[in-house]
Coordinates of N, CA and C and ligand atoms in Angstrom, one line a residue:
M1 N 0.8 -1.2 0.0 CA 0.0 0.0 0.0 C 0.9 1.2 0.0
T2 N 2.2 1.1 -0.1 CA 3.1 2.3 0.0 C 2.8 3.2 -1.2
N3 N 2.4 2.8 -2.3 CA 2.1 3.7 -3.4 C 0.7 4.2 -3.5
R4 N 0.0 4.0 -2.4 CA -1.3 4.4 -2.4 C -1.5 5.4 -1.2
R5 N -2.6 6.1 -1.3 CA -2.9 7.0 -0.1 C -4.4 7.0 0.1
Q6 N -4.7 7.5 1.3 CA -6.1 7.5 1.6 C -6.9 8.6 0.8
F7 N -8.1 8.2 0.3 CA -8.7 9.1 -0.6 C -10.3 8.8 -0.6
I8 N -11.0 9.9 -0.6 CA -12.4 9.7 -0.6 C -13.1 9.9 -2.0
G9 N -12.5 10.7 -2.8 CA -13.1 11.1 -4.0 C -13.8 10.1 -4.8
G10 N -13.3 8.9 -4.8 CA -13.8 7.8 -5.7 C -15.3 7.5 -5.4
L11 N -15.7 7.7 -4.1 CA -17.0 7.3 -3.8 C -18.0 8.5 -3.6
G12 N -17.4 9.7 -3.8 CA -18.2 10.9 -3.5 C -19.4 11.0 -4.2
A13 N -19.4 10.5 -5.4 CA -20.6 10.6 -6.3 C -21.8 9.8 -5.8
F14 N -21.6 8.8 -4.9 CA -22.7 8.0 -4.5 C -23.4 8.5 -3.3
G15 N -22.8 9.5 -2.6 CA -23.5 9.9 -1.4 C -23.8 11.4 -1.4
G16 N -23.6 12.1 -2.5 CA -23.8 13.5 -2.4 C -22.9 14.1 -1.4
L17 N -21.7 13.6 -1.2 CA -20.8 14.0 -0.1 C -20.0 15.2 -0.4
A18 N -19.8 16.0 0.6 CA -18.8 17.0 0.6 C -17.5 16.3 0.6
V19 N -16.4 17.0 0.3 CA -15.1 16.5 0.5 C -14.8 16.2 2.0
L20 N -14.3 15.1 2.3 CA -14.2 14.8 3.8 C -12.7 14.4 4.0
P21 N -12.2 14.6 5.2 CA -10.8 14.3 5.5 C -10.5 12.9 5.2
T22 N -9.3 12.7 4.5 CA -9.0 11.4 4.0 C -8.7 10.4 5.1
E23 N -8.3 11.0 6.3 CA -7.9 10.0 7.4 C -9.2 9.4 8.0
M24 N -10.4 9.8 7.7 CA -11.5 9.3 8.2 C -12.0 8.1 7.3
F25 N -11.4 7.8 6.2 CA -11.7 6.8 5.3 C -10.6 5.9 4.9
P26 N -10.2 5.2 5.9 CA -9.0 4.4 5.7 C -9.2 3.3 4.6
T27 N -10.4 3.0 4.3 CA -10.8 2.0 3.4 C -10.7 2.4 1.9
L28 N -10.9 3.7 1.7 CA -11.2 4.1 0.4 C -9.8 4.5 -0.3
M29 N -9.1 3.5 -0.7 CA -7.8 3.8 -1.1 C -7.8 4.1 -2.7
A30 N -7.0 5.1 -3.0 CA -6.9 5.4 -4.4 C -5.4 5.6 -4.8
M31 N -5.2 5.7 -6.0 CA -3.9 5.9 -6.5 C -3.4 7.3 -6.2
E32 N -2.1 7.5 -6.3 CA -1.5 8.7 -6.0 C -2.1 9.9 -6.7
D33 N -2.5 9.7 -7.9 CA -3.0 10.8 -8.7 C -4.4 11.1 -8.4
G34 N -5.0 10.4 -7.4 CA -6.4 10.7 -6.9 C -7.4 9.8 -7.8
A35 N -7.0 9.1 -8.7 CA -7.9 8.2 -9.4 C -8.6 7.2 -8.5
P36 N -9.8 6.7 -8.8 CA -10.4 5.7 -8.0 C -9.6 4.4 -8.1
P37 N -9.6 3.5 -7.1 CA -9.0 2.2 -7.2 C -9.6 1.4 -8.3
T38 N -8.9 0.5 -8.9 CA -9.5 -0.4 -9.9 C -10.4 -1.4 -9.2
E39 N -10.2 -1.7 -7.9 CA -11.0 -2.6 -7.2 C -11.2 -2.1 -5.8
Y40 N -12.4 -2.1 -5.3 CA -12.6 -1.6 -3.9 C -12.4 -2.7 -2.9
K41 N -11.8 -2.4 -1.9 CA -11.4 -3.4 -0.8 C -12.0 -2.9 0.5
I42 N -12.4 -3.8 1.3 CA -12.9 -3.4 2.6 C -11.7 -3.2 3.6
P43 N -11.8 -2.3 4.5 CA -10.8 -1.9 5.4 C -10.8 -2.9 6.6
P44 N -9.6 -3.0 7.3 CA -9.7 -3.7 8.6 C -10.5 -2.8 9.6
L45 N -11.1 -3.5 10.6 CA -11.8 -2.7 11.6 C -10.8 -1.8 12.3
P46 N -11.2 -0.7 12.8 CA -10.3 0.2 13.6 C -10.2 -0.3 15.1
Y47 N -10.6 -1.5 15.4 CA -10.5 -2.1 16.7 C -10.7 -3.6 16.5
D48 N -10.5 -4.4 17.5 CA -10.6 -5.7 17.4 C -12.1 -6.3 17.4
Y49 N -12.3 -7.4 16.8 CA -13.7 -7.9 16.7 C -14.4 -8.0 18.1
K50 N -13.7 -8.3 19.1 CA -14.3 -8.4 20.5 C -14.5 -7.2 21.2
D51 N -13.9 -6.0 20.7 CA -13.8 -4.9 21.6 C -15.1 -4.1 21.8
L52 N -16.1 -4.4 21.1 CA -17.3 -3.7 21.3 C -18.2 -4.6 22.2
E53 N -17.7 -5.6 22.8 CA -18.4 -6.4 23.8 C -18.6 -5.5 25.1
P54 N -19.7 -5.7 25.8 CA -20.8 -6.7 25.6 C -21.9 -6.2 24.7
H55 N -21.8 -5.0 24.2 CA -22.8 -4.4 23.5 C -23.1 -5.1 22.1
I56 N -22.0 -5.2 21.4 CA -22.0 -6.0 20.1 C -21.0 -7.1 20.1
D57 N -21.5 -8.3 20.0 CA -20.6 -9.5 20.2 C -19.6 -9.8 19.1
E58 N -18.6 -10.5 19.5 CA -17.5 -10.9 18.6 C -17.9 -11.6 17.3
A59 N -18.9 -12.5 17.6 CA -19.3 -13.4 16.4 C -20.1 -12.5 15.4
T60 N -20.8 -11.6 15.9 CA -21.6 -10.7 15.0 C -20.6 -9.9 14.2
M61 N -19.6 -9.3 14.9 CA -18.6 -8.4 14.2 C -17.8 -9.1 13.1
K62 N -17.5 -10.4 13.5 CA -16.7 -11.1 12.5 C -17.5 -11.4 11.2
V63 N -18.7 -11.9 11.3 CA -19.5 -12.2 10.1 C -19.9 -10.9 9.4
H64 N -20.2 -9.9 10.3 CA -20.7 -8.6 9.6 C -19.6 -8.0 8.8
H65 N -18.4 -7.9 9.4 CA -17.3 -7.3 8.7 C -16.7 -8.2 7.6
D66 N -16.3 -9.4 7.9 CA -15.7 -10.3 7.0 C -16.5 -10.8 5.9
K67 N -17.8 -11.0 6.1 CA -18.6 -11.7 5.1 C -19.6 -10.6 4.5
H68 N -20.4 -10.0 5.3 CA -21.3 -9.1 4.8 C -20.7 -7.8 4.1
H69 N -19.8 -7.1 4.8 CA -19.2 -6.0 4.2 C -18.4 -6.4 2.9
Q70 N -17.7 -7.6 3.0 CA -17.0 -8.1 1.9 C -17.9 -8.3 0.6
A71 N -19.1 -8.8 0.9 CA -20.1 -9.0 -0.1 C -20.5 -7.7 -0.9
Y72 N -20.6 -6.7 -0.1 CA -20.9 -5.3 -0.8 C -19.7 -4.8 -1.6
A73 N -18.5 -5.1 -1.1 CA -17.3 -4.7 -1.9 C -17.3 -5.6 -3.3
D74 N -17.6 -6.9 -3.1 CA -17.6 -7.7 -4.3 C -18.7 -7.3 -5.2
G75 N -19.9 -7.0 -4.7 CA -21.0 -6.5 -5.5 C -20.8 -5.2 -6.2
L76 N -20.1 -4.3 -5.5 CA -19.8 -3.0 -6.1 C -18.8 -3.3 -7.3
N77 N -17.7 -4.0 -7.1 CA -16.8 -4.3 -8.1 C -17.4 -5.0 -9.3
K78 N -18.3 -5.8 -9.0 CA -19.0 -6.7 -10.1 C -19.9 -5.8 -10.9
A79 N -20.7 -4.9 -10.2 CA -21.5 -3.9 -10.9 C -20.7 -3.0 -11.9
L80 N -19.6 -2.5 -11.3 CA -18.7 -1.6 -12.1 C -18.2 -2.4 -13.3
A81 N -17.8 -3.5 -13.1 CA -17.3 -4.3 -14.2 C -18.3 -4.6 -15.3
G82 N -19.5 -4.9 -14.8 CA -20.6 -5.2 -15.7 C -21.0 -4.1 -16.5
L83 N -20.9 -2.8 -15.9 CA -21.3 -1.6 -16.7 C -20.2 -1.2 -17.7
A84 N -18.9 -1.6 -17.3 CA -17.8 -1.3 -18.2 C -18.0 -2.3 -19.4
T85 N -18.3 -3.5 -19.2 CA -18.6 -4.4 -20.3 C -19.7 -4.0 -21.2
A86 N -20.8 -3.5 -20.5 CA -21.9 -3.0 -21.3 C -21.5 -1.9 -22.3
R87 N -20.7 -1.0 -21.7 CA -20.2 0.1 -22.6 C -19.3 -0.4 -23.7
D88 N -18.4 -1.4 -23.3 CA -17.5 -1.9 -24.4 C -18.2 -2.5 -25.5
K89 N -19.3 -3.3 -25.1 CA -20.0 -4.1 -26.2 C -21.2 -3.2 -26.8
N90 N -21.4 -2.1 -26.2 CA -22.5 -1.2 -26.6 C -23.8 -2.0 -26.5
D91 N -23.9 -2.8 -25.4 CA -25.1 -3.7 -25.1 C -25.6 -3.2 -23.7
F92 N -26.7 -2.5 -23.7 CA -27.2 -1.9 -22.5 C -28.5 -2.6 -22.0
A93 N -28.6 -3.9 -22.5 CA -29.8 -4.6 -22.1 C -30.0 -4.7 -20.6
A94 N -28.9 -4.9 -19.9 CA -29.0 -5.1 -18.4 C -28.7 -3.8 -17.6
V95 N -28.8 -2.7 -18.3 CA -28.3 -1.4 -17.6 C -29.2 -1.1 -16.3
G96 N -30.4 -1.4 -16.5 CA -31.4 -1.1 -15.4 C -30.9 -1.9 -14.1
S97 N -30.8 -3.2 -14.3 CA -30.4 -4.0 -13.2 C -29.1 -3.7 -12.7
L98 N -28.1 -3.4 -13.6 CA -26.7 -3.1 -13.2 C -26.7 -1.8 -12.3
S99 N -27.5 -0.8 -12.8 CA -27.6 0.5 -12.1 C -28.1 0.3 -10.7
R100 N -29.1 -0.6 -10.5 CA -29.6 -0.8 -9.2 C -28.6 -1.5 -8.3
Q101 N -27.9 -2.5 -8.9 CA -26.9 -3.2 -8.2 C -25.8 -2.3 -7.8
L102 N -25.4 -1.3 -8.7 CA -24.4 -0.4 -8.3 C -24.8 0.5 -7.1
A103 N -26.0 1.0 -7.1 CA -26.4 1.8 -6.0 C -26.5 1.1 -4.7
F104 N -27.1 -0.2 -4.8 CA -27.2 -1.0 -3.6 C -25.8 -1.4 -3.0
H105 N -24.9 -1.8 -3.8 CA -23.6 -2.3 -3.3 C -22.7 -1.1 -2.9
A106 N -22.8 0.0 -3.7 CA -22.0 1.2 -3.3 C -22.5 1.7 -2.0
G107 N -23.8 1.6 -1.8 CA -24.3 2.0 -0.5 C -23.8 1.1 0.6
G108 N -23.9 -0.2 0.4 CA -23.5 -1.2 1.4 C -22.1 -1.0 1.8
F109 N -21.3 -0.8 0.7 CA -19.8 -0.7 0.9 C -19.5 0.6 1.8
Y110 N -20.1 1.6 1.4 CA -19.8 2.9 2.0 C -20.5 3.0 3.4
N111 N -21.7 2.6 3.6 CA -22.4 2.7 4.9 C -21.6 2.0 5.9
H112 N -21.1 0.7 5.6 CA -20.4 0.0 6.6 C -19.1 0.6 7.0
T113 N -18.5 1.3 6.0 CA -17.2 2.0 6.3 C -17.4 3.1 7.3
I114 N -18.6 3.8 7.1 CA -19.0 4.8 8.2 C -19.3 4.1 9.5
F115 N -20.1 3.1 9.4 CA -20.5 2.4 10.6 C -19.4 1.9 11.6
W116 N -18.4 1.3 10.9 CA -17.3 0.8 11.7 C -16.6 2.0 12.5
N117 N -16.4 3.1 11.7 CA -15.8 4.2 12.3 C -16.6 5.0 13.2
N118 N -17.9 4.9 13.2 CA -18.8 5.6 14.0 C -18.8 4.9 15.4
M119 N -18.1 3.7 15.6 CA -18.1 3.0 16.8 C -16.7 2.9 17.4
A120 N -16.6 2.7 18.7 CA -15.4 2.6 19.4 C -15.7 1.9 20.7
P121 N -14.7 1.1 21.3 CA -15.0 0.4 22.5 C -15.5 1.4 23.7
T122 N -16.4 1.0 24.4 CA -16.9 1.8 25.5 C -15.8 2.2 26.4
G123 N -15.9 3.5 26.7 CA -14.9 4.1 27.6 C -13.5 4.3 26.9
K124 N -13.4 3.9 25.7 CA -12.1 4.2 24.9 C -12.5 4.8 23.6
G125 N -13.3 5.9 23.7 CA -13.9 6.6 22.6 C -15.3 6.3 22.3
G126 N -15.9 5.3 22.9 CA -17.2 4.9 22.7 C -18.1 5.3 23.8
G127 N -19.3 5.8 23.5 CA -20.3 6.1 24.6 C -20.2 7.6 25.1
G128 N -20.9 7.9 26.0 CA -20.9 9.3 26.5 C -21.8 10.2 25.6
Q129 N -21.4 11.5 25.6 CA -22.2 12.4 24.9 C -21.3 13.3 24.0
P130 N -21.8 13.8 22.9 CA -21.0 14.7 22.1 C -20.6 16.1 22.9
T131 N -19.6 16.7 22.4 CA -19.3 18.0 22.9 C -19.2 19.1 21.8
G132 N -19.0 20.3 22.1 CA -18.6 21.3 21.1 C -19.7 21.6 20.1
K133 N -19.3 21.8 18.9 CA -20.2 22.2 17.8 C -21.3 21.2 17.6
L134 N -20.9 19.9 17.6 CA -21.9 18.9 17.4 C -23.0 18.9 18.5
A135 N -22.6 19.0 19.8 CA -23.5 19.0 20.8 C -24.5 20.2 20.7
D136 N -23.9 21.4 20.3 CA -24.7 22.7 20.1 C -25.7 22.5 19.0
A137 N -25.3 21.8 17.9 CA -26.1 21.6 16.8 C -27.3 20.7 17.2
I138 N -27.0 19.7 17.9 CA -28.0 18.7 18.4 C -29.0 19.4 19.3
T139 N -28.6 20.2 20.1 CA -29.5 21.0 21.0 C -30.4 21.9 20.2
R140 N -29.7 22.6 19.3 CA -30.4 23.6 18.4 C -31.5 22.9 17.5
D141 N -31.1 21.7 16.9 CA -32.1 21.1 16.0 C -33.0 20.0 16.6
F142 N -32.7 19.6 17.8 CA -33.5 18.5 18.3 C -34.0 18.8 19.7
G143 N -33.6 20.0 20.3 CA -34.0 20.3 21.6 C -33.3 19.7 22.8
G144 N -32.1 19.1 22.5 CA -31.3 18.5 23.5 C -30.9 17.1 23.1
F145 N -29.8 16.6 23.9 CA -29.3 15.3 23.5 C -30.3 14.2 23.9
E146 N -31.0 14.3 25.0 CA -32.0 13.2 25.3 C -33.1 13.1 24.3
K147 N -33.6 14.3 23.8 CA -34.6 14.3 22.8 C -34.1 13.7 21.5
F148 N -32.9 14.1 21.1 CA -32.3 13.6 20.0 C -32.1 12.0 20.0
T149 N -31.6 11.4 21.2 CA -31.5 10.0 21.1 C -32.8 9.3 21.1
A150 N -33.8 9.9 21.8 CA -35.1 9.3 21.8 C -35.7 9.2 20.4
H151 N -35.5 10.3 19.7 CA -36.0 10.5 18.3 C -35.3 9.5 17.4
F152 N -33.9 9.5 17.4 CA -33.1 8.6 16.6 C -33.4 7.1 16.9
T153 N -33.6 6.8 18.2 CA -33.9 5.4 18.6 C -35.2 5.0 18.1
A154 N -36.2 5.8 18.2 CA -37.5 5.5 17.8 C -37.5 5.2 16.2
A155 N -37.0 6.2 15.5 CA -36.9 6.1 14.0 C -36.2 4.8 13.6
T156 N -35.1 4.5 14.3 CA -34.3 3.4 13.8 C -34.9 2.1 14.2
V157 N -35.5 2.0 15.3 CA -36.3 0.8 15.7 C -37.4 0.5 14.8
A158 N -38.0 1.6 14.3 CA -39.2 1.5 13.5 C -38.9 1.2 12.0
V159 N -37.7 1.1 11.6 CA -37.3 0.8 10.2 C -38.0 -0.5 9.8
E160 N -38.7 -0.5 8.8 CA -39.4 -1.8 8.3 C -38.4 -2.6 7.5
G161 N -38.2 -3.8 8.0 CA -37.2 -4.7 7.3 C -35.8 -4.2 7.4
N162 N -35.1 -4.2 6.3 CA -33.6 -4.0 6.4 C -33.4 -2.5 6.2
G163 N -32.5 -1.9 7.0 CA -32.2 -0.5 6.7 C -31.3 0.1 7.8
W164 N -31.3 1.4 7.9 CA -30.4 2.1 8.8 C -31.1 3.3 9.4
G165 N -30.8 3.6 10.6 CA -31.0 5.0 11.2 C -29.8 5.8 10.9
V166 N -30.1 7.1 10.5 CA -29.1 8.0 10.1 C -29.3 9.4 10.7
L167 N -28.2 9.9 11.3 CA -28.1 11.3 11.6 C -27.3 12.0 10.5
A168 N -27.8 12.9 9.8 CA -27.2 13.5 8.7 C -27.1 15.0 8.8
Y169 N -26.2 15.6 8.2 CA -26.2 17.1 8.1 C -26.6 17.4 6.6
H170 N -27.8 18.1 6.6 CA -28.2 18.5 5.2 C -27.6 19.8 4.7
S171 N -26.8 19.7 3.7 CA -25.9 20.8 3.3 C -26.8 22.0 2.8
A172 N -28.0 21.8 2.3 CA -28.8 22.8 1.8 C -29.7 23.4 2.9
L173 N -30.2 22.5 3.7 CA -31.1 23.0 4.8 C -30.3 23.6 6.0
K174 N -29.0 23.3 6.0 CA -28.1 23.8 7.0 C -28.5 23.3 8.3
R175 N -28.9 22.0 8.5 CA -29.3 21.5 9.8 C -29.1 20.0 9.9
L176 N -29.1 19.6 11.1 CA -29.1 18.1 11.3 C -30.5 17.6 11.1
V177 N -30.5 16.4 10.5 CA -31.8 15.7 10.4 C -31.6 14.2 10.7
V178 N -32.7 13.6 11.3 CA -32.6 12.1 11.5 C -33.5 11.6 10.4
V179 N -33.0 10.7 9.6 CA -33.7 10.0 8.5 C -33.5 8.5 8.6
T180 N -34.3 7.8 7.9 CA -34.1 6.3 7.8 C -33.8 5.9 6.4
M181 N -32.9 4.9 6.3 CA -32.6 4.5 4.9 C -33.0 3.0 4.8
M182 N -33.7 2.7 3.8 CA -34.1 1.4 3.5 C -33.1 0.6 2.7
N183 N -32.9 -0.6 2.9 CA -31.8 -1.4 2.2 C -30.5 -0.7 2.5
Q184 N -29.8 -0.4 1.4 CA -28.5 0.3 1.6 C -28.5 1.6 0.9
Q185 N -29.6 2.0 0.4 CA -29.5 3.2 -0.5 C -30.8 4.1 -0.7
L186 N -31.9 3.6 -0.1 CA -33.1 4.3 -0.4 C -33.6 5.1 0.8
G187 N -33.9 6.4 0.5 CA -34.6 7.2 1.5 C -33.8 8.3 2.0
L188 N -32.4 8.3 1.7 CA -31.6 9.4 2.1 C -31.8 10.6 1.2
P189 N -32.3 11.7 1.7 CA -32.5 12.8 0.8 C -31.2 13.4 0.1
A190 N -31.2 13.7 -1.1 CA -30.1 14.3 -1.8 C -29.7 15.6 -1.0
G191 N -28.4 15.7 -0.8 CA -27.9 16.9 -0.1 C -27.5 16.6 1.4
S192 N -27.9 15.3 1.8 CA -27.6 15.0 3.2 C -26.3 14.2 3.3
V193 N -25.6 14.5 4.2 CA -24.2 13.9 4.5 C -24.4 13.0 5.8
P194 N -24.2 11.7 5.6 CA -24.4 10.9 6.8 C -23.3 11.1 7.8
L195 N -23.6 11.4 9.1 CA -22.7 11.5 10.2 C -22.6 10.3 11.1
L196 N -23.8 9.8 11.4 CA -23.9 8.7 12.3 C -24.9 7.7 11.8
M197 N -24.5 6.4 11.7 CA -25.4 5.4 11.0 C -25.5 4.2 11.9
C198 N -26.7 3.8 12.1 CA -27.0 2.5 13.0 C -27.6 1.5 12.1
D199 N -26.9 0.4 11.8 CA -27.3 -0.7 11.0 C -28.4 -1.5 11.7
V200 N -29.6 -1.6 11.2 CA -30.5 -2.4 11.8 C -31.0 -3.5 10.8
W201 N -30.1 -3.9 9.9 CA -30.3 -5.2 9.1 C -30.2 -6.3 10.2
E202 N -30.9 -7.4 10.1 CA -30.9 -8.4 11.1 C -29.4 -8.9 11.4
H203 N -28.6 -8.9 10.3 CA -27.3 -9.5 10.4 C -26.5 -8.7 11.4
A204 N -26.9 -7.4 11.7 CA -26.2 -6.5 12.6 C -26.4 -6.9 14.1
Y205 N -27.4 -7.7 14.4 CA -27.8 -7.9 15.8 C -28.4 -9.2 16.1
Y206 N -28.8 -10.0 15.1 CA -29.7 -11.2 15.4 C -29.1 -12.2 16.2
L207 N -27.7 -12.5 16.0 CA -27.0 -13.6 16.8 C -27.1 -13.3 18.3
K208 N -27.1 -12.1 18.7 CA -27.1 -11.7 20.2 C -28.4 -11.3 20.6
Y209 N -29.1 -10.6 19.8 CA -30.4 -10.0 20.3 C -31.6 -10.6 19.7
Q210 N -31.5 -11.5 18.8 CA -32.6 -12.1 18.1 C -33.6 -11.0 17.6
N211 N -34.9 -11.1 18.0 CA -35.9 -10.2 17.5 C -35.9 -8.9 18.3
K212 N -35.1 -8.8 19.3 CA -35.1 -7.6 20.1 C -34.3 -6.4 19.6
R213 N -34.7 -5.9 18.5 CA -33.9 -4.8 17.9 C -33.8 -3.6 18.8
A214 N -34.9 -3.2 19.6 CA -34.8 -2.1 20.5 C -33.7 -2.3 21.5
D215 N -33.4 -3.5 22.0 CA -32.4 -3.7 22.9 C -31.0 -3.5 22.3
Y216 N -30.9 -3.9 21.1 CA -29.6 -3.6 20.4 C -29.4 -2.2 20.2
V217 N -30.4 -1.4 19.7 CA -30.1 0.0 19.5 C -29.8 0.7 20.8
K218 N -30.5 0.3 21.9 CA -30.3 0.9 23.2 C -28.8 0.7 23.6
A219 N -28.3 -0.6 23.4 CA -26.9 -0.9 23.7 C -25.9 -0.2 22.9
W220 N -26.3 -0.1 21.6 CA -25.4 0.6 20.6 C -24.9 2.0 20.9
W221 N -25.8 2.7 21.7 CA -25.4 4.1 22.1 C -24.1 4.0 22.9
N222 N -23.9 2.9 23.6 CA -22.6 2.7 24.5 C -21.3 2.6 23.7
V223 N -21.5 2.4 22.4 CA -20.3 2.3 21.5 C -20.2 3.5 20.5
V224 N -21.1 4.4 20.6 CA -21.0 5.5 19.6 C -19.7 6.4 19.8
N225 N -19.0 6.6 18.8 CA -17.7 7.3 18.8 C -18.1 8.7 18.4
W226 N -18.4 9.6 19.4 CA -18.8 11.0 19.1 C -17.7 11.8 18.5
K227 N -16.5 11.5 18.8 CA -15.4 12.3 18.2 C -15.5 12.0 16.6
D228 N -15.7 10.8 16.2 CA -15.8 10.6 14.7 C -17.0 11.3 14.2
V229 N -18.1 11.3 14.8 CA -19.3 12.0 14.3 C -19.1 13.5 14.3
S230 N -18.4 14.0 15.3 CA -18.0 15.4 15.3 C -17.1 15.8 14.1
A231 N -16.1 14.9 13.8 CA -15.3 15.2 12.7 C -16.0 15.2 11.4
R232 N -17.0 14.3 11.2 CA -17.8 14.3 10.1 C -18.7 15.6 9.9
L233 N -19.2 16.0 11.0 CA -20.0 17.3 10.9 C -19.1 18.5 10.5
D234 N -17.9 18.5 11.2 CA -16.9 19.6 10.8 C -16.7 19.6 9.2
A235 N -16.4 18.4 8.8 CA -16.1 18.2 7.3 C -17.3 18.6 6.5
A236 N -18.5 18.1 6.9 CA -19.7 18.5 6.1 C -20.1 19.9 6.0
M237 N -19.7 20.6 7.1 CA -20.0 22.1 7.2 C -18.9 22.9 6.5
G238 N -17.9 22.2 6.1 CA -16.8 22.9 5.5 C -16.0 23.8 6.4
Ligands
LIG301 MN1 -24.7 -4.5 7.8

């Protein structure tokens, strides 16, 4: 990796993202000239699989990172290759399906990258409350931290089927919003920059929590890395 550096630009088009600090995206490697990688690879976790215990168990983290996240990277690479082949052959019969596959897997690849970095072991960066500009914005836009967490928790627990709870900064509205995303890509309004994402696909919690999604989301707050969320807000606000 010595001839590579950390770079976000390659995926910016998929999330309506502002330019974000490269050190926040250890996974999104690009060539020195800033071109996107020829193949997307998932990053290692920024902590050990067991480090989010007891809130998120080691077995879940292993399969979630090594298998599920890997599958999104594979799907993203496959969709991009399929679209390149379609252009080469000037055969766009499958372009509708390939476009949907691209959106789904690019979402899954990028969402999980945010998710891993949004978390840290409890007491070692995880848990507690935000400070500074993020805390002020939460108070301004939600009426306080407790109201925000109640709102976010309720919205996230209420996601129907597979999806995510998302705290985003909307670059045009100039405010924080809580929204929910279905699957890996549906429902996030254009202009919003995800800051904090809670995965509520069953693969994120079912081994430990079974059907008790609310218990998982409640426990998840103990591993939220507010420093990471704050850095994302700073970047999104420019
Ligand atoms: Mn997931």
